[in-house]
PDB file of C-alpha atoms in Angstrom:
ATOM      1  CA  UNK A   6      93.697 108.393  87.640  1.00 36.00           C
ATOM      2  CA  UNK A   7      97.462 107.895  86.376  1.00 39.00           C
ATOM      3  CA  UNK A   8     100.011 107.980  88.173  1.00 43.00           C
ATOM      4  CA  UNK A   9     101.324 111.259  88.104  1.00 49.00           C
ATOM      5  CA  UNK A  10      97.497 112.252  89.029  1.00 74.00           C
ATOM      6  CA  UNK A  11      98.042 111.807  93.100  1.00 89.00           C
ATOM      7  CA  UNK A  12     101.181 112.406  94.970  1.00 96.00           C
ATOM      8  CA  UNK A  13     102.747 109.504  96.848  1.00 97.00           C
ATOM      9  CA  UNK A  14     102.032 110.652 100.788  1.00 98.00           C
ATOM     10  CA  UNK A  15      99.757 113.280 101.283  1.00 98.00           C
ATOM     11  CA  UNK A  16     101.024 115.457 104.929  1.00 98.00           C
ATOM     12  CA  UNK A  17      98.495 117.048 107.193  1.00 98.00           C
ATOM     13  CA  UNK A  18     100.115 119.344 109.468  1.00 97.00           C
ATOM     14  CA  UNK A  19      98.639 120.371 113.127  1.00 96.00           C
ATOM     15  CA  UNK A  20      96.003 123.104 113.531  1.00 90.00           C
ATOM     16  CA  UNK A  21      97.264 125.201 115.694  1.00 87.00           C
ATOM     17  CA  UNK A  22     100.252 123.854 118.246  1.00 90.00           C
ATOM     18  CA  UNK A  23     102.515 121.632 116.861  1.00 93.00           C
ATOM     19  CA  UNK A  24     103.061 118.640 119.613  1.00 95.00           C
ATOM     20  CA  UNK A  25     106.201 115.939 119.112  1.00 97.00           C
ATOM     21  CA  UNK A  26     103.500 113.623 117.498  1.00 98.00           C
ATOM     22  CA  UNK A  27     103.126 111.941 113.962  1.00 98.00           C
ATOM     23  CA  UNK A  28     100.678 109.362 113.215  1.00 98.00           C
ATOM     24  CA  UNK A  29     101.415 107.637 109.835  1.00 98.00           C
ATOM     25  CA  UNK A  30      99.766 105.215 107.968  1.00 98.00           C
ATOM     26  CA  UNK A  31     101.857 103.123 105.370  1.00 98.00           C
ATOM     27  CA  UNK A  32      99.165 100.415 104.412  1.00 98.00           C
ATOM     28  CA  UNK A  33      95.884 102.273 103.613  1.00 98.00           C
ATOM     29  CA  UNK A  34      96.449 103.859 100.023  1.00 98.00           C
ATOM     30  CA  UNK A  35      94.102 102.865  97.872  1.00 96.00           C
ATOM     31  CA  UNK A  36      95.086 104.636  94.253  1.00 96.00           C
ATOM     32  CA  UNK A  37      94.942 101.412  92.135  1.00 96.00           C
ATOM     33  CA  UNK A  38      96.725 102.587  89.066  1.00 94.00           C
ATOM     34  CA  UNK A  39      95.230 101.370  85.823  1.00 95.00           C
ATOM     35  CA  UNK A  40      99.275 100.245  84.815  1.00 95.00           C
ATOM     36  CA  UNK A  41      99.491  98.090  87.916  1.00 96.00           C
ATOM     37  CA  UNK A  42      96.043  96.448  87.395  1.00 96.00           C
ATOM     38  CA  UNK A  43      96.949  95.853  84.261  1.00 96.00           C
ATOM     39  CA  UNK A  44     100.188  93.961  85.333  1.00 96.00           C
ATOM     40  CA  UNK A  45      98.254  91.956  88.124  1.00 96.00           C
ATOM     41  CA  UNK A  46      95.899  89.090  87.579  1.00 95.00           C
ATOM     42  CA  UNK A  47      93.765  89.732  90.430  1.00 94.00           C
ATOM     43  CA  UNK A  48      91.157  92.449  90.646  1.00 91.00           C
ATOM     44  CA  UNK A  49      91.075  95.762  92.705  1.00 89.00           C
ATOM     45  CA  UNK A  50      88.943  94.067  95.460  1.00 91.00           C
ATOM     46  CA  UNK A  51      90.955  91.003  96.123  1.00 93.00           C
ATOM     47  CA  UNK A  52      94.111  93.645  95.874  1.00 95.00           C
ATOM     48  CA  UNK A  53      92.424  95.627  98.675  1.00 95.00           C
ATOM     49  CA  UNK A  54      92.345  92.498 101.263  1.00 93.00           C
ATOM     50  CA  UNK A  55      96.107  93.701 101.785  1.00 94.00           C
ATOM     51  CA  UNK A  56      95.266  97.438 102.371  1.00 97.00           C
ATOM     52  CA  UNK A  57      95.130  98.992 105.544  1.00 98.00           C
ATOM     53  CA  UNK A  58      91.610 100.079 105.111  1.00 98.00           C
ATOM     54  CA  UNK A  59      90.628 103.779 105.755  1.00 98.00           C
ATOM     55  CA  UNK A  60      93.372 103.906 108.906  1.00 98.00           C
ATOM     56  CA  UNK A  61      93.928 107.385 107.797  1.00 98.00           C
ATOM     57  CA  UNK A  62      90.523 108.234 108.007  1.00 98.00           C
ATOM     58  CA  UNK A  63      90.246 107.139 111.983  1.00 98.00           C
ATOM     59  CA  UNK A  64      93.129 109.132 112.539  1.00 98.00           C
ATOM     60  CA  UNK A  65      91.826 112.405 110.688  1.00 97.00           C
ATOM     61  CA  UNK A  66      91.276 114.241 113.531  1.00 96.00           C
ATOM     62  CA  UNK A  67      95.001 113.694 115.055  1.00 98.00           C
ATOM     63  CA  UNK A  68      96.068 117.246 113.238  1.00 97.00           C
ATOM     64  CA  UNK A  69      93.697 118.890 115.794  1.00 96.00           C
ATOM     65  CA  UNK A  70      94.773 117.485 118.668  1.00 95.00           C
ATOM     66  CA  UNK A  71      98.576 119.305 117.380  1.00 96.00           C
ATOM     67  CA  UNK A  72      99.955 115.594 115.834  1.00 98.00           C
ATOM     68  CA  UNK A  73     101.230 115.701 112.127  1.00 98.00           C
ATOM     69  CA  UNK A  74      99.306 112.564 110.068  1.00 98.00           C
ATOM     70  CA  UNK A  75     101.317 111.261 107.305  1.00 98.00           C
ATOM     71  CA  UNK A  76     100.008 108.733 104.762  1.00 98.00           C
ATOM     72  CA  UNK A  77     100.397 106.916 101.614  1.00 98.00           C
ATOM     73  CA  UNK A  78      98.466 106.869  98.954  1.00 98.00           C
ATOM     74  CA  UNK A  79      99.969 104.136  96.873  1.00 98.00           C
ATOM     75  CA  UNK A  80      98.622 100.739  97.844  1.00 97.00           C
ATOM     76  CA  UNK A  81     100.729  98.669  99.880  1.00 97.00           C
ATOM     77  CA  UNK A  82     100.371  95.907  97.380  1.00 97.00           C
ATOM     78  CA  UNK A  83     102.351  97.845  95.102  1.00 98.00           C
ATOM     79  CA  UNK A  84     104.934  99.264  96.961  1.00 98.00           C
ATOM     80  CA  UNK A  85     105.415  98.365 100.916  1.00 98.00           C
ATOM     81  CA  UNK A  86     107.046 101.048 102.701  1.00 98.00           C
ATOM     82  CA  UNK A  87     107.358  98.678 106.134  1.00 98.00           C
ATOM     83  CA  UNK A  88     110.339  96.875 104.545  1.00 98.00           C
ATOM     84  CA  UNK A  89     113.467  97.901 103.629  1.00 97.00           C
ATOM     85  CA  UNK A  90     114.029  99.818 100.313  1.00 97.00           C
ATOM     86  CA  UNK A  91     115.489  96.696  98.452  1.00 97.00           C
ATOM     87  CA  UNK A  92     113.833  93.816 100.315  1.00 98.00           C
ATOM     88  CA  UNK A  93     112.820  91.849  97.109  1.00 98.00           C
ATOM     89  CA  UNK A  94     112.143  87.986  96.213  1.00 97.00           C
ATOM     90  CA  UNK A  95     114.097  87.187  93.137  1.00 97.00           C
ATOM     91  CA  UNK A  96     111.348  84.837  91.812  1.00 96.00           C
ATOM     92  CA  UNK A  97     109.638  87.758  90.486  1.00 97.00           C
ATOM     93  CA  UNK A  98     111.848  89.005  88.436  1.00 98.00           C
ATOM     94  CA  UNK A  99     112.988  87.936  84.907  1.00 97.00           C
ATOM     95  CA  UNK A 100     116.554  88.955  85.465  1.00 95.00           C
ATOM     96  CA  UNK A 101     118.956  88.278  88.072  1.00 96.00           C
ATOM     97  CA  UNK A 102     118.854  91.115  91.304  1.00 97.00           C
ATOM     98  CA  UNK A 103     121.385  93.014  91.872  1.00 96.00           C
ATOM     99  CA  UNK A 104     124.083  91.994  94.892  1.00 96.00           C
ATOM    100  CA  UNK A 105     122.569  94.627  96.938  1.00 94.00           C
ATOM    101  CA  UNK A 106     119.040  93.443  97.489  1.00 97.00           C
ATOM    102  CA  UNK A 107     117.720  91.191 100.733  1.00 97.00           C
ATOM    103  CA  UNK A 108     116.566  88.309  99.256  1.00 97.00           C
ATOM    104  CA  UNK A 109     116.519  86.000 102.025  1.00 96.00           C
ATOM    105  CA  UNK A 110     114.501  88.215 104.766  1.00 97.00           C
ATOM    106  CA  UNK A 111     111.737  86.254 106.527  1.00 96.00           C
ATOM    107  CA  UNK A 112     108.932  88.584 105.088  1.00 96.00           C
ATOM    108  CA  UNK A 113     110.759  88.048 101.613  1.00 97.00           C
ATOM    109  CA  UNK A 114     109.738  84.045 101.894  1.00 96.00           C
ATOM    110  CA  UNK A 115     106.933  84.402 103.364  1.00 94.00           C
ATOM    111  CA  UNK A 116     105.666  86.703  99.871  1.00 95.00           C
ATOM    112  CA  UNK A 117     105.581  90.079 101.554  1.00 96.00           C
ATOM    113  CA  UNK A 118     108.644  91.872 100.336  1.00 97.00           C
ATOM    114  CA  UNK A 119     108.823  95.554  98.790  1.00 98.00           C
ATOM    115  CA  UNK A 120     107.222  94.459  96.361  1.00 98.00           C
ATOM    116  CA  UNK A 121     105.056  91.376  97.887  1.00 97.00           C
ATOM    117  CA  UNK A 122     104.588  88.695  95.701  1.00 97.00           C
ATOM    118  CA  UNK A 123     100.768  87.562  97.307  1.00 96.00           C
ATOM    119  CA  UNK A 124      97.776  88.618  98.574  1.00 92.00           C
ATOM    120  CA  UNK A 125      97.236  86.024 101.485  1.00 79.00           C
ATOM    121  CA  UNK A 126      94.327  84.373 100.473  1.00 74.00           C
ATOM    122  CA  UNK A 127      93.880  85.282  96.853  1.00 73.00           C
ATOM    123  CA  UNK A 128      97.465  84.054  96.234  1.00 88.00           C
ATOM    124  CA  UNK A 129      99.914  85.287  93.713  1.00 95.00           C
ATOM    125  CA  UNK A 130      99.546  89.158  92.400  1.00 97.00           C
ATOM    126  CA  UNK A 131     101.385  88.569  88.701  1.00 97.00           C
ATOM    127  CA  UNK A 132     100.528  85.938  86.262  1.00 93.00           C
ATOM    128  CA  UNK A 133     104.725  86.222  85.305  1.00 96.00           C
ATOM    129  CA  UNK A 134     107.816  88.068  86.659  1.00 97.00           C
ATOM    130  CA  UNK A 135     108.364  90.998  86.292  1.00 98.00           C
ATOM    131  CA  UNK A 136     111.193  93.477  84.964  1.00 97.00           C
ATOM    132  CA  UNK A 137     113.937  94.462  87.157  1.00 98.00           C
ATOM    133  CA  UNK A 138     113.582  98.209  86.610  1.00 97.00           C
ATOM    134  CA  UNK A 139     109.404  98.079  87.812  1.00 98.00           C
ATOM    135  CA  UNK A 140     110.679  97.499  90.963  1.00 98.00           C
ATOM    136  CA  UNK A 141     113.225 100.537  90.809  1.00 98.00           C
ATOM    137  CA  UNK A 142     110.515 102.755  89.325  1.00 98.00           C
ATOM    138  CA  UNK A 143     108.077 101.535  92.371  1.00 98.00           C
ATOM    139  CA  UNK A 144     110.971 102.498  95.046  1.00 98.00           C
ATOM    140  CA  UNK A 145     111.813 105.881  93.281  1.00 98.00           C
ATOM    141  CA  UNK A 146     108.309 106.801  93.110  1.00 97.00           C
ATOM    142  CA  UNK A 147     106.615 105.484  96.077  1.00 98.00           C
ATOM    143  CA  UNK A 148     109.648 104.229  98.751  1.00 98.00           C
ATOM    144  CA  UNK A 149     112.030 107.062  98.610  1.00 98.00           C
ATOM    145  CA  UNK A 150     109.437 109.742  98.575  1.00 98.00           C
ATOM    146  CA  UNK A 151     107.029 108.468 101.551  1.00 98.00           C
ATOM    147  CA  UNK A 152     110.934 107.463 103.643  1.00 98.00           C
ATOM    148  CA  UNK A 153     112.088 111.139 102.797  1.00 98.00           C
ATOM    149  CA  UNK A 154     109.025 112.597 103.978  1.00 98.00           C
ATOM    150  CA  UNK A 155     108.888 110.898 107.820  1.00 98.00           C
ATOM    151  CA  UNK A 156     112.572 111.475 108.000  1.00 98.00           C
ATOM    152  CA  UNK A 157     111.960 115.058 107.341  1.00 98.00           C
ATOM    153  CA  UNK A 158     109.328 115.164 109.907  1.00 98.00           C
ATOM    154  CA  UNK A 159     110.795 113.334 112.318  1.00 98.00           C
ATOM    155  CA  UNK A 160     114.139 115.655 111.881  1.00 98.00           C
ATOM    156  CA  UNK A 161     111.604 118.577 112.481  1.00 97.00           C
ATOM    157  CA  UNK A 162     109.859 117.209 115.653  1.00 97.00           C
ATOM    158  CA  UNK A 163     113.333 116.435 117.576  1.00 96.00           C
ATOM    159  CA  UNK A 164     114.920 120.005 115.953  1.00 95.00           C
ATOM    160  CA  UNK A 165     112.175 122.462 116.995  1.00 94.00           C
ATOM    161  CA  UNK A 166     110.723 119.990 120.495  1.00 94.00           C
ATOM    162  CA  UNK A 167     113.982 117.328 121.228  1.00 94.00           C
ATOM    163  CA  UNK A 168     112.353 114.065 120.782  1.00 95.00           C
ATOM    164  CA  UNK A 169     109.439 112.870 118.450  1.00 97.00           C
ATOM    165  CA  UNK A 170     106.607 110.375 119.134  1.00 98.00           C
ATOM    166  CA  UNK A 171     105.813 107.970 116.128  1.00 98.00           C
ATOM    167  CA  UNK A 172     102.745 106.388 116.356  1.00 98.00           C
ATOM    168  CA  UNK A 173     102.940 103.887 112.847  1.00 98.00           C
ATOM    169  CA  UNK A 174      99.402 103.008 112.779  1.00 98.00           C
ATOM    170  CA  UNK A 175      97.686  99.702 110.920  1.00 98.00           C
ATOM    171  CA  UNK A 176      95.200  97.107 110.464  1.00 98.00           C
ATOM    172  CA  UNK A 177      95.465  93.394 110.764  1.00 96.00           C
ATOM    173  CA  UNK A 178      92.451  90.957 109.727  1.00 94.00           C
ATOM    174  CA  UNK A 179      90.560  88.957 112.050  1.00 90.00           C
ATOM    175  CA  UNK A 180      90.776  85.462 111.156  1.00 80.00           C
ATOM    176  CA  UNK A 181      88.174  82.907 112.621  1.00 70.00           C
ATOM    177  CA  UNK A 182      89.429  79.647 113.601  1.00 58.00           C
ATOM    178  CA  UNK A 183      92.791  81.003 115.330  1.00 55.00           C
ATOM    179  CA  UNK A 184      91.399  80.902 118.888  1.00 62.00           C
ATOM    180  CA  UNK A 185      91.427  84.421 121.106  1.00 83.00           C
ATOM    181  CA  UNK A 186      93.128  87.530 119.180  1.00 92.00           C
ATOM    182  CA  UNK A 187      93.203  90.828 120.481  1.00 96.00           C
ATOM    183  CA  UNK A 188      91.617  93.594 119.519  1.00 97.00           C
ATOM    184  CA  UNK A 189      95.075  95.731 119.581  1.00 98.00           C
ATOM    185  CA  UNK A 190      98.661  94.744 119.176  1.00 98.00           C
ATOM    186  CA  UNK A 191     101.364  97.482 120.122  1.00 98.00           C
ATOM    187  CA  UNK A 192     104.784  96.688 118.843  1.00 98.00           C
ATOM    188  CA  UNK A 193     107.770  98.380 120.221  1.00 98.00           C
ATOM    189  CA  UNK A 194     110.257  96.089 118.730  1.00 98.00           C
ATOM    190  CA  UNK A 195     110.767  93.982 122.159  1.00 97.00           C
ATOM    191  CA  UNK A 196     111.285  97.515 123.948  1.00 96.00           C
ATOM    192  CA  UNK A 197     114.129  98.516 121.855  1.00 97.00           C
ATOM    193  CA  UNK A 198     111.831 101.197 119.900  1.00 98.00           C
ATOM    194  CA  UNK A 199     110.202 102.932 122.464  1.00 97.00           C
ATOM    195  CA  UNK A 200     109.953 103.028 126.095  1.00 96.00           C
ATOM    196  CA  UNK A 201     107.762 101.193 128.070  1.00 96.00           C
ATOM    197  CA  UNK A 202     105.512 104.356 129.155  1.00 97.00           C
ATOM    198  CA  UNK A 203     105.152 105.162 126.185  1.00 97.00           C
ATOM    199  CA  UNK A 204     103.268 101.691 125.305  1.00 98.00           C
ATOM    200  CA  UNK A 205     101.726 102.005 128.791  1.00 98.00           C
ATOM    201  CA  UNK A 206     100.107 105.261 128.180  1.00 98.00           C
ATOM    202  CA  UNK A 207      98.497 103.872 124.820  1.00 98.00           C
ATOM    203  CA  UNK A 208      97.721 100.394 126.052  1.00 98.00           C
ATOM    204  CA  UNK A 209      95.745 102.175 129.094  1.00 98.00           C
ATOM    205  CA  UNK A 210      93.503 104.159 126.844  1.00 98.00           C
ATOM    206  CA  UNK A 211      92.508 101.281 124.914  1.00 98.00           C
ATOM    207  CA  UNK A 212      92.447  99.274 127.755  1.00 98.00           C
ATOM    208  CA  UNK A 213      90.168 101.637 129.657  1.00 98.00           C
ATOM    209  CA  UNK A 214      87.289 100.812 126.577  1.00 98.00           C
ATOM    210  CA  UNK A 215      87.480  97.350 127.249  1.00 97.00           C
ATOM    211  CA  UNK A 216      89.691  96.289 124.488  1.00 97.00           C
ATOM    212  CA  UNK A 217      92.106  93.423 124.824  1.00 97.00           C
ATOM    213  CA  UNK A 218      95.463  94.275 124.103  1.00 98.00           C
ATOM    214  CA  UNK A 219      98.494  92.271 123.402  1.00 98.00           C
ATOM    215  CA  UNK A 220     102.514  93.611 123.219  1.00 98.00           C
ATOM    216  CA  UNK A 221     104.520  92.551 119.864  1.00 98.00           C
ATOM    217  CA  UNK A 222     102.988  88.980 119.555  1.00 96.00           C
ATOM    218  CA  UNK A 223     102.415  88.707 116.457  1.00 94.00           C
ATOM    219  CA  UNK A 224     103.649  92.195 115.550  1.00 96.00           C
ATOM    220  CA  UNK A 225     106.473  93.249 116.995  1.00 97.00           C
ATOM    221  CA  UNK A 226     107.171  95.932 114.770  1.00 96.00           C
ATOM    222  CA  UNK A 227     108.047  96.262 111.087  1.00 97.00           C
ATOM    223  CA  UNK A 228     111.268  98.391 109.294  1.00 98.00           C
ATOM    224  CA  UNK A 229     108.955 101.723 110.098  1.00 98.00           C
ATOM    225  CA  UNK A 230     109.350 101.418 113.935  1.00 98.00           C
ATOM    226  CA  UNK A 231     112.851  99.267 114.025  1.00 98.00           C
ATOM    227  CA  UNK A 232     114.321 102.041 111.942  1.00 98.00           C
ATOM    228  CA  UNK A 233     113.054 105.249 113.428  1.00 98.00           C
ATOM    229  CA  UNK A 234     112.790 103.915 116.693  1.00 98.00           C
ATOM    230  CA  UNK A 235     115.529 105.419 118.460  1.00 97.00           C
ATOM    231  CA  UNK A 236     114.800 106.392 122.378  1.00 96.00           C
ATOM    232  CA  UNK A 237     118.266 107.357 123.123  1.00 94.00           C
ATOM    233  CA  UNK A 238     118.112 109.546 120.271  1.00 94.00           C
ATOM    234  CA  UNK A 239     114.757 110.968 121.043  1.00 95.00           C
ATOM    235  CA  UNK A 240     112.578 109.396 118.663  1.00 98.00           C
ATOM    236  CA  UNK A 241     110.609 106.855 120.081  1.00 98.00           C
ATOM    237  CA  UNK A 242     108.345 104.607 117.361  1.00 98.00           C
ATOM    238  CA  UNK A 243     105.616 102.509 118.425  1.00 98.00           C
ATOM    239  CA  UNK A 244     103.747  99.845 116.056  1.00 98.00           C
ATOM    240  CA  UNK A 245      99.978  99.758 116.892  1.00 98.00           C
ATOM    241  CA  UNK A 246      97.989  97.006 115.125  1.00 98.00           C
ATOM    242  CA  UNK A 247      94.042  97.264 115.146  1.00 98.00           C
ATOM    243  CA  UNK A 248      91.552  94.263 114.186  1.00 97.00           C
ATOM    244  CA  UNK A 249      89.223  95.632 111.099  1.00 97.00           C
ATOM    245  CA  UNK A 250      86.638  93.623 112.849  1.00 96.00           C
ATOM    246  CA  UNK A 251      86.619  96.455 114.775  1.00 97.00           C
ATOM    247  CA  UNK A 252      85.416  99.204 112.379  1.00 98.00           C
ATOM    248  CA  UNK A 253      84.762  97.342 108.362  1.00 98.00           C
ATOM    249  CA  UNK A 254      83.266  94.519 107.498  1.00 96.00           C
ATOM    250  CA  UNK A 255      85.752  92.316 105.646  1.00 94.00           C
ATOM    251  CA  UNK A 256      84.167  90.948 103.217  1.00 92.00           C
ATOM    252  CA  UNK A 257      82.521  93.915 101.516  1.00 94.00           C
ATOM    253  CA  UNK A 258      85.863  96.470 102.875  1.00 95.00           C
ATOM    254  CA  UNK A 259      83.080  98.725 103.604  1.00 96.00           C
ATOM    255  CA  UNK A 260      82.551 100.670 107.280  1.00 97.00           C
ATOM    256  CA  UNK A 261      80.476  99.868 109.969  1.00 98.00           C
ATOM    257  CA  UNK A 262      78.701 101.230 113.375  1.00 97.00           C
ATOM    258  CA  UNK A 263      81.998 100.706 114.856  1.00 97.00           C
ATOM    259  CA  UNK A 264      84.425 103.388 112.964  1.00 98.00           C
ATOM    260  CA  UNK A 265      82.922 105.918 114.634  1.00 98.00           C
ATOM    261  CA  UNK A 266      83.391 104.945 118.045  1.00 98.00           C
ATOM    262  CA  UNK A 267      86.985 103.245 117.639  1.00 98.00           C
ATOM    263  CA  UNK A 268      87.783 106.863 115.917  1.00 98.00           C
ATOM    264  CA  UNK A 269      86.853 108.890 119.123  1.00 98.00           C
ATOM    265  CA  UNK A 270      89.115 105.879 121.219  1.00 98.00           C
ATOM    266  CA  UNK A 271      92.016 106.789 118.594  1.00 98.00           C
ATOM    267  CA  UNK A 272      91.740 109.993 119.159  1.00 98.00           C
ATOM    268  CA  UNK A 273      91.986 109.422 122.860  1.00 98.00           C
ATOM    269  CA  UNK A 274      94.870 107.822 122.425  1.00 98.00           C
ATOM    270  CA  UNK A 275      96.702 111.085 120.364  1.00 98.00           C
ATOM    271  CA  UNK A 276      95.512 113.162 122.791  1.00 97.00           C
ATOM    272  CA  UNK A 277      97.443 110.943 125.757  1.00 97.00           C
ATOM    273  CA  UNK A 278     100.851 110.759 123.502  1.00 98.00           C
ATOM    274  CA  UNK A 279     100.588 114.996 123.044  1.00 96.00           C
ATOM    275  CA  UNK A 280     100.203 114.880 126.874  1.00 96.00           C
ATOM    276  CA  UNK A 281     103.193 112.495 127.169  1.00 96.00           C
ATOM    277  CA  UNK A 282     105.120 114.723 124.828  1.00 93.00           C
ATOM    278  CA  UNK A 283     104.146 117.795 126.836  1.00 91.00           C
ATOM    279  CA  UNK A 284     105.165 115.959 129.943  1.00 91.00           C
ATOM    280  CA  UNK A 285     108.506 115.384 128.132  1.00 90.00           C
ATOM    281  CA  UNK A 286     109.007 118.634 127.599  1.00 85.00           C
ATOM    282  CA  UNK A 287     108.703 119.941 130.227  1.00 84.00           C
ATOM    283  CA  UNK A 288     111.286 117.742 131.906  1.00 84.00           C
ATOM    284  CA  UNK A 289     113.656 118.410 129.888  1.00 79.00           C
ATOM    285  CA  UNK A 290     112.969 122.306 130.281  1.00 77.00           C
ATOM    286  CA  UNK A 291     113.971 121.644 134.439  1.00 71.00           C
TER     287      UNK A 291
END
């Protein structure tokens, strides 16, 4: 496929009602781009290990329960839409960046800018830097697109209902050796980006299935929920992490017996946020 081949985001809108809901997913494009491949030393698999695997497909069924889904379809090793637009290390690049760009951000040393710099364990992505202006062609492309497309949604939801519920959904690897993890981590940005029923009314679904849960330790929430998350504004943004133990085997990236039942749970929990958001409404109507 090239790039022009496969849009950027693809939008599925609700069947039938349309409830304040969108679920997007940001990591789990997988259109490897012969150009990119080309420019990275490390193969499409090892490139993977970074994607979100298939977190669109266990939301699928969200546009029939009235939510909107939104996702990429770029990989988020090539483009990361959870940062800022500019949020770039300046090791990468063969020329100087411009004054403008965050070169200092903790996800920028850590190797997980824009445009990250590693794939944890398979190390670097690019055997040399890289030109200024593939970074610029990456945000025009993949960045501004995807960012003008959940702005325009979430514009819709608070124009036609008052408020909007964004549920930014990912995956996060289960690591052995690192004692307990969860199986869930919901990050509201220390309660700034939504309110606390809100991640009560998500955390009791999952919860209810027996599934630990644990609030923004380690993921608070990335530039998706700290910048739409608004509550006094009427958007309220909620991070929810899921362990791919839970539905892929992480070695081969393929599914297991589990996607099936943590996509009925997922679905559970759109159905309780579209109750929420009726709830809200009809507050706000008395």
């Amino acid at each position: 496929m090239t790039e022009r081949a496969v849009p950027p985001f693809h939008i599925i809108e609700p069947h039938g009602i349309h409830r304040p809901v969108i679920v997007a997913s940001p990591h789990s494009g997988r259109n490897y781009m012969p150009e990119f491949l080309r420019l990275s030393r490390l193969g499409a698999l090892a490139l993977r290990r970074s994607e979100d695997c298939y977190v669109e497909q266990l939301f699928e069924a969200a546009p029939r329960q009235g939510a909107t889904l939104l996702h990429a379809t770029f990989p988020r090793a090539y483009c990361d839409v959870n940062r800022e637009a500019w949020e770039l290390d300046p090791t990468m690049f063969r020329e100087p960046l411009p004054a403008w760009c965050n070169t200092t951000s903790r996800k920028v040393k850590a190797g997980f800018g824009t445009i990250a710099r590693i794939v944890s364990r398979d190390g670097p992505i690019y055997a040399r830097p890289l030109p200024f202006d593939e970074a610029e062609k990456r945000i025009r492309t993949c960045w501004r697109p995807y960012h003008d497309a959940l702005a325009h949604l979430v514009h819709d939801s608070v124009a036609r209902h008052g408020f909007c519920l964004l549920l930014d959904a990912h995956s996060m690897p289960a690591v052995k050796g690192r004692g307990e993890q969860p199986d869930f981590v919901l990050g509201n940005a220390w309660g700034t980006a939504c309110t606390q029923q809100m991640t009560a009314l998500v955390e009791h679904v999952l919860t209810g299935h027996g599934y630990s849960v644990a609030r923004n330790v380690p993921f608070a929430g990335g530039y998706v929920t700290r910048h739409y998350g608004q509550p006094r504004r009427g958007v309220q943004a909620l991070q929810l992490e899921m362990s791919r133990a839970l539905y892929m085997d992480q070695d081969s990236l393929q599914p297991h017996e589990g996607f099936a039942r943590l996509q009925s749970v997922l679905m559970e929990v759109v159905a309780m946020l579209a109750q929420y958001g009726d709830m809200l409404a009809q507050m706000a109507a008395e």
